[in-house]
Every structure is written in C-alpha cells, then in structure tokens.
Amino acid sequence: MGALIFDFDGVIADSETIANAVLAETVTDLGHATTLDQALARYCGKRWGDVIAEIERAIGKPVPDDFSGSLKQATLERFRTDLQEVSGAGAFIRRFADIPRCIASSSSIDRLQLCLSILGFGAEFEGRVFSADMVARGKPHPDIFLLAAERLGAKPAECLVIEDSAGGIKAATAAGMTTIGLCAASHIRDGHDAALRDAGAVHLANSWAEVERLALQFFKA
C-alpha cells in the first residue's frame, strides 16, 4: 500500500511566517533591524545552530543565554492565537485516511504536539509523530525519514514525502523516497520552487489539490 510522510511546518501548519515574524522581531530587539522577508531569506529552513551563528554575525556579539528558550516561548504563544493550517491540508489528510501516514519534522516534539492540538489534528497522527530529536542526524540527512518508514512498516521506495524545504527534499531523496515539493504556505517566495527542484524534488505542487492528484497516481502505481 505504501505510506505518506508529511513534513509539518509549511506543509500542514502555516507556521513559517509566524515563526519568522517572531524571529525578526527578536533580532530587531537585539539591535539589528530585520524584516519578515529578511528573516525568511536568512534563516528559514536552516539548522538551528546555523541560524544562531548567522544572528551572532549580524548583531556582532553572542546571543543572550536565554535566547533560544525565550524565542521558543514567544513563538508558541503566537501559534496559540494565530496558527492555521496550510489551506487544503486537512481535507487531504482526511481524503487519504486509509494510507499509513506520519509526520517527520525537524521541530521538537512539544512544539509539534502543541501545533497539532491547535489545528485539531492530534488524533490523525497519534503515535506517528517523529522529530529530528529522535535521530542522530537531522535533515538534510535521511535518518528521520528512514525511521518513519521503519515505524510505518513501509519500504522507502513505497513512501511519498510532502516537503516544503530544500533540506527536507534532500533528506527524503537520500532515503530513496518519492518527493513532492509543496509551495502552498504563506512563507513561499519567488524562486522557492526552483530551489526545491534543484534539491531533487520529483514533483512540485502549488496547492494541496495538486498534491492529491499526484498522490492518487503514486498509490495506484
């Protein structure tokens, strides 16, 4: 039957714009004026250690000791009031309820669980939420996708992955899975589709309706 593996931020949850808006505000408060678009261009999709290093270069000093914790709390508070699904995600999840599925994300488990609760998707993925915290190497390494396939009892070649980041596409490709690069969330900017294609995306989609058509073809094959 195969399996569906979803990234989360920017795929199911339209969270990247919110998270990067909070990040831009925080970096601005540290003395380096930063817009949302600048935060998306500089930090979105990067590993957290690289983000910290980039911010420290911009502000010319180390970030405060409580930077990561304070930013996380501010982001979660904003999620509680503003978070929405990427348009069409819920309908797609319900449409393919008979296909084994999971989430494989770079976000922490507590953040994922909170966002799933806010969006009302907790029951849809109960026991099948995998974080990069669970593996030795995060994206763009394939570890989290290989873990997800193992837990779902699926061979990598039978897995269809929906991702919105170049690092995620590289990771899923390295795992031997078929990838759809989704450009449907509010943080997507010009050139994002080309970046996903260059990263190895087998398919590109601008909406969940397009993903549905591709998924129907994949699971009929």
Tab-separated table of C-alpha atoms in Angstrom:
chain	number	residue	atom	x	y	z
A	1	MET	CA	0.000	0.000	0.000
A	2	GLY	CA	2.849	2.398	0.710
A	3	ALA	CA	2.900	5.327	3.108
A	4	LEU	CA	2.546	9.096	3.301
A	5	ILE	CA	5.187	11.056	5.188
A	6	PHE	CA	4.468	14.702	5.913
A	7	ASP	CA	6.836	17.418	6.936
A	8	PHE	CA	4.935	19.719	9.278
A	9	ASP	CA	5.924	23.398	9.299
A	10	GLY	CA	4.980	24.946	5.969
A	11	VAL	CA	3.245	21.741	4.854
A	12	ILE	CA	0.439	21.037	7.329
A	13	ALA	CA	0.853	24.071	9.602
A	14	ASP	CA	1.201	27.516	8.038
A	15	SER	CA	3.728	28.292	10.730
A	16	GLU	CA	6.862	29.517	8.995
A	17	THR	CA	5.586	33.071	8.506
A	18	ILE	CA	4.591	33.300	12.161
A	19	ALA	CA	7.834	31.822	13.464
A	20	ASN	CA	9.970	34.039	11.259
A	21	ALA	CA	7.961	37.143	12.150
A	22	VAL	CA	8.682	36.472	15.831
A	23	LEU	CA	12.327	35.796	14.987
A	24	ALA	CA	12.574	39.057	13.021
A	25	GLU	CA	11.102	40.985	15.957
A	26	THR	CA	13.535	39.316	18.361
A	27	VAL	CA	16.614	40.019	16.243
A	28	THR	CA	15.430	43.604	15.795
A	29	ASP	CA	15.190	43.930	19.583
A	30	LEU	CA	18.829	42.807	19.763
A	31	GLY	CA	19.795	45.834	17.678
A	32	HIS	CA	19.797	44.504	14.114
A	33	ALA	CA	16.680	45.680	12.265
A	34	THR	CA	15.196	42.681	10.469
A	35	THR	CA	12.043	42.329	8.365
A	36	LEU	CA	9.972	39.203	7.866
A	37	ASP	CA	11.284	38.766	4.312
A	38	GLN	CA	14.861	39.121	5.541
A	39	ALA	CA	14.288	36.529	8.257
A	40	LEU	CA	12.787	34.109	5.736
A	41	ALA	CA	15.710	34.601	3.358
A	42	ARG	CA	18.395	34.295	6.034
A	43	TYR	CA	17.079	31.717	8.461
A	44	CYS	CA	14.140	29.684	7.116
A	45	GLY	CA	14.915	26.003	6.580
A	46	LYS	CA	18.350	26.133	8.220
A	47	ARG	CA	19.563	24.095	11.161
A	48	TRP	CA	19.249	25.945	14.425
A	49	GLY	CA	22.985	26.087	15.085
A	50	ASP	CA	23.483	27.773	11.720
A	51	VAL	CA	20.680	30.246	12.478
A	52	ILE	CA	22.306	31.220	15.785
A	53	ALA	CA	25.663	31.687	14.086
A	54	GLU	CA	24.089	33.898	11.413
A	55	ILE	CA	22.311	36.032	14.019
A	56	GLU	CA	25.500	36.443	16.028
A	57	ARG	CA	27.331	37.599	12.914
A	58	ALA	CA	24.549	40.124	12.264
A	59	ILE	CA	24.467	41.565	15.792
A	60	GLY	CA	28.211	41.343	16.299
A	61	LYS	CA	28.061	39.511	19.633
A	62	PRO	CA	26.773	36.280	21.182
A	63	VAL	CA	23.033	35.967	21.627
A	64	PRO	CA	21.796	36.124	25.246
A	65	ASP	CA	21.906	32.887	27.240
A	66	ASP	CA	18.109	32.670	27.270
A	67	PHE	CA	17.710	33.497	23.576
A	68	SER	CA	16.527	30.106	22.334
A	69	GLY	CA	14.173	29.491	25.240
A	70	SER	CA	12.635	32.956	25.133
A	71	LEU	CA	12.189	32.801	21.365
A	72	LYS	CA	10.541	29.388	21.611
A	73	GLN	CA	8.053	30.594	24.224
A	74	ALA	CA	7.227	33.736	22.228
A	75	THR	CA	6.709	31.641	19.105
A	76	LEU	CA	4.445	29.149	20.849
A	77	GLU	CA	2.362	31.978	22.289
A	78	ARG	CA	1.910	33.431	18.810
A	79	PHE	CA	0.945	29.997	17.494
A	80	ARG	CA	-1.799	29.762	20.128
A	81	THR	CA	-3.514	32.838	18.698
A	82	ASP	CA	-2.555	32.895	15.017
A	83	LEU	CA	-1.724	29.391	13.739
A	84	GLN	CA	-3.777	27.981	10.858
A	85	GLU	CA	-3.384	25.005	8.556
A	86	VAL	CA	-1.939	25.368	5.099
A	87	SER	CA	-5.083	25.679	3.014
A	88	GLY	CA	-6.294	22.228	1.982
A	89	ALA	CA	-4.093	20.208	4.327
A	90	GLY	CA	-6.931	18.926	6.496
A	91	ALA	CA	-9.034	17.875	3.523
A	92	PHE	CA	-6.074	15.976	2.071
A	93	ILE	CA	-5.356	14.206	5.359
A	94	ARG	CA	-8.973	13.070	5.582
A	95	ARG	CA	-9.076	12.085	1.906
A	96	PHE	CA	-6.166	9.668	2.359
A	97	ALA	CA	-7.103	8.347	5.799
A	98	ASP	CA	-6.679	4.746	4.612
A	99	ILE	CA	-2.985	5.230	3.770
A	100	PRO	CA	-0.477	4.745	6.622
A	101	ARG	CA	0.925	8.179	7.422
A	102	CYS	CA	3.117	10.068	9.832
A	103	ILE	CA	4.858	13.367	10.440
A	104	ALA	CA	8.649	13.615	10.112
A	105	SER	CA	9.778	17.076	11.200
A	106	SER	CA	12.818	18.975	12.387
A	107	SER	CA	10.701	20.638	15.083
A	108	SER	CA	10.695	19.481	18.697
A	109	ILE	CA	8.039	17.051	19.878
A	110	ASP	CA	6.460	19.551	22.273
A	111	ARG	CA	6.109	22.141	19.529
A	112	LEU	CA	4.635	19.558	17.159
A	113	GLN	CA	2.155	18.298	19.734
A	114	LEU	CA	1.025	21.829	20.594
A	115	CYS	CA	0.527	22.778	16.946
A	116	LEU	CA	-1.324	19.538	16.173
A	117	SER	CA	-3.622	20.260	19.106
A	118	ILE	CA	-4.246	23.828	17.964
A	119	LEU	CA	-5.105	22.639	14.465
A	120	GLY	CA	-7.181	19.695	15.663
A	121	PHE	CA	-5.016	17.039	14.011
A	122	GLY	CA	-3.737	15.276	17.121
A	123	ALA	CA	-5.835	12.153	16.630
A	124	GLU	CA	-4.880	11.933	12.957
A	125	PHE	CA	-1.211	11.321	13.815
A	126	GLU	CA	-1.323	9.864	17.314
A	127	GLY	CA	1.781	7.754	17.911
A	128	ARG	CA	3.147	8.653	14.485
A	129	VAL	CA	4.900	11.983	15.061
A	130	PHE	CA	8.660	11.812	14.568
A	131	SER	CA	11.077	14.607	15.415
A	132	ALA	CA	14.703	15.097	14.431
A	133	ASP	CA	15.360	14.872	18.183
A	134	MET	CA	14.808	11.118	17.777
A	135	VAL	CA	17.689	10.533	15.351
A	136	ALA	CA	21.419	11.134	15.289
A	137	ARG	CA	21.340	13.449	12.284
A	138	GLY	CA	18.643	15.850	11.178
A	139	LYS	CA	17.686	16.894	7.672
A	140	PRO	CA	19.256	17.018	5.064
A	141	HIS	CA	20.411	13.588	6.255
A	142	PRO	CA	17.904	10.772	5.628
A	143	ASP	CA	17.754	9.439	9.195
A	144	ILE	CA	14.317	10.745	10.206
A	145	PHE	CA	12.675	9.502	7.006
A	146	LEU	CA	14.224	6.069	7.374
A	147	LEU	CA	12.974	5.939	10.964
A	148	ALA	CA	9.495	6.960	9.818
A	149	ALA	CA	9.380	4.272	7.119
A	150	GLU	CA	10.535	1.625	9.589
A	151	ARG	CA	7.881	2.600	12.135
A	152	LEU	CA	5.187	2.553	9.445
A	153	GLY	CA	6.352	-0.814	8.150
A	154	ALA	CA	6.941	0.562	4.663
A	155	LYS	CA	9.861	0.283	2.280
A	156	PRO	CA	11.437	3.658	1.410
A	157	ALA	CA	10.549	3.221	-2.262
A	158	GLU	CA	6.883	2.915	-1.240
A	159	CYS	CA	6.866	6.240	0.615
A	160	LEU	CA	5.581	9.539	-0.741
A	161	VAL	CA	7.010	12.557	1.092
A	162	ILE	CA	5.498	16.057	1.088
A	163	GLU	CA	8.077	18.699	1.939
A	164	ASP	CA	8.476	22.450	1.620
A	165	SER	CA	12.215	22.842	2.272
A	166	ALA	CA	15.282	22.046	0.200
A	167	GLY	CA	16.880	20.300	3.168
A	168	GLY	CA	13.830	18.103	3.605
A	169	ILE	CA	13.728	17.230	-0.088
A	170	LYS	CA	17.411	16.265	0.033
A	171	ALA	CA	16.812	14.122	3.104
A	172	ALA	CA	13.857	12.251	1.606
A	173	THR	CA	15.678	11.779	-1.691
A	174	ALA	CA	18.688	10.361	0.154
A	175	ALA	CA	16.304	7.949	1.881
A	176	GLY	CA	15.164	6.657	-1.514
A	177	MET	CA	11.661	8.114	-1.365
A	178	THR	CA	9.491	9.939	-3.912
A	179	THR	CA	9.182	13.631	-3.085
A	180	ILE	CA	6.640	16.364	-3.695
A	181	GLY	CA	7.886	19.903	-3.128
A	182	LEU	CA	4.902	21.873	-1.834
A	183	CYS	CA	4.763	25.630	-2.425
A	184	ALA	CA	1.414	26.459	-0.816
A	185	ALA	CA	2.146	28.151	2.533
A	186	SER	CA	2.276	31.891	3.174
A	187	HIS	CA	6.065	31.984	3.569
A	188	ILE	CA	6.732	30.861	-0.016
A	189	ARG	CA	8.559	33.482	-2.077
A	190	ASP	CA	9.639	33.708	-5.727
A	191	GLY	CA	12.229	31.102	-6.617
A	192	HIS	CA	11.232	28.629	-3.924
A	193	ASP	CA	10.002	26.105	-6.468
A	194	ALA	CA	13.320	26.250	-8.302
A	195	ALA	CA	15.189	25.636	-5.037
A	196	LEU	CA	13.064	22.557	-4.356
A	197	ARG	CA	13.584	21.298	-7.895
A	198	ASP	CA	17.339	21.816	-7.580
A	199	ALA	CA	17.267	19.886	-4.293
A	200	GLY	CA	15.832	16.901	-6.146
A	201	ALA	CA	12.049	17.174	-5.829
A	202	VAL	CA	10.427	14.635	-8.160
A	203	HIS	CA	7.222	16.691	-8.322
A	204	LEU	CA	6.251	20.271	-7.485
A	205	ALA	CA	2.820	21.384	-6.314
A	206	ASN	CA	1.349	24.811	-5.605
A	207	SER	CA	-1.682	23.516	-3.696
A	208	TRP	CA	-2.931	20.500	-1.808
A	209	ALA	CA	-5.308	19.825	-4.705
A	210	GLU	CA	-2.243	19.270	-6.904
A	211	VAL	CA	-0.709	17.036	-4.240
A	212	GLU	CA	-3.910	14.976	-4.236
A	213	ARG	CA	-3.663	14.334	-7.965
A	214	LEU	CA	-0.018	13.276	-7.628
A	215	ALA	CA	-0.764	11.072	-4.620
A	216	LEU	CA	-3.575	9.284	-6.451
A	217	GLN	CA	-1.165	8.470	-9.269
A	218	PHE	CA	1.541	7.324	-6.856
A	219	PHE	CA	-0.641	4.965	-4.862
A	220	LYS	CA	-2.257	3.481	-7.982
A	221	ALA	CA	1.145	2.587	-9.404
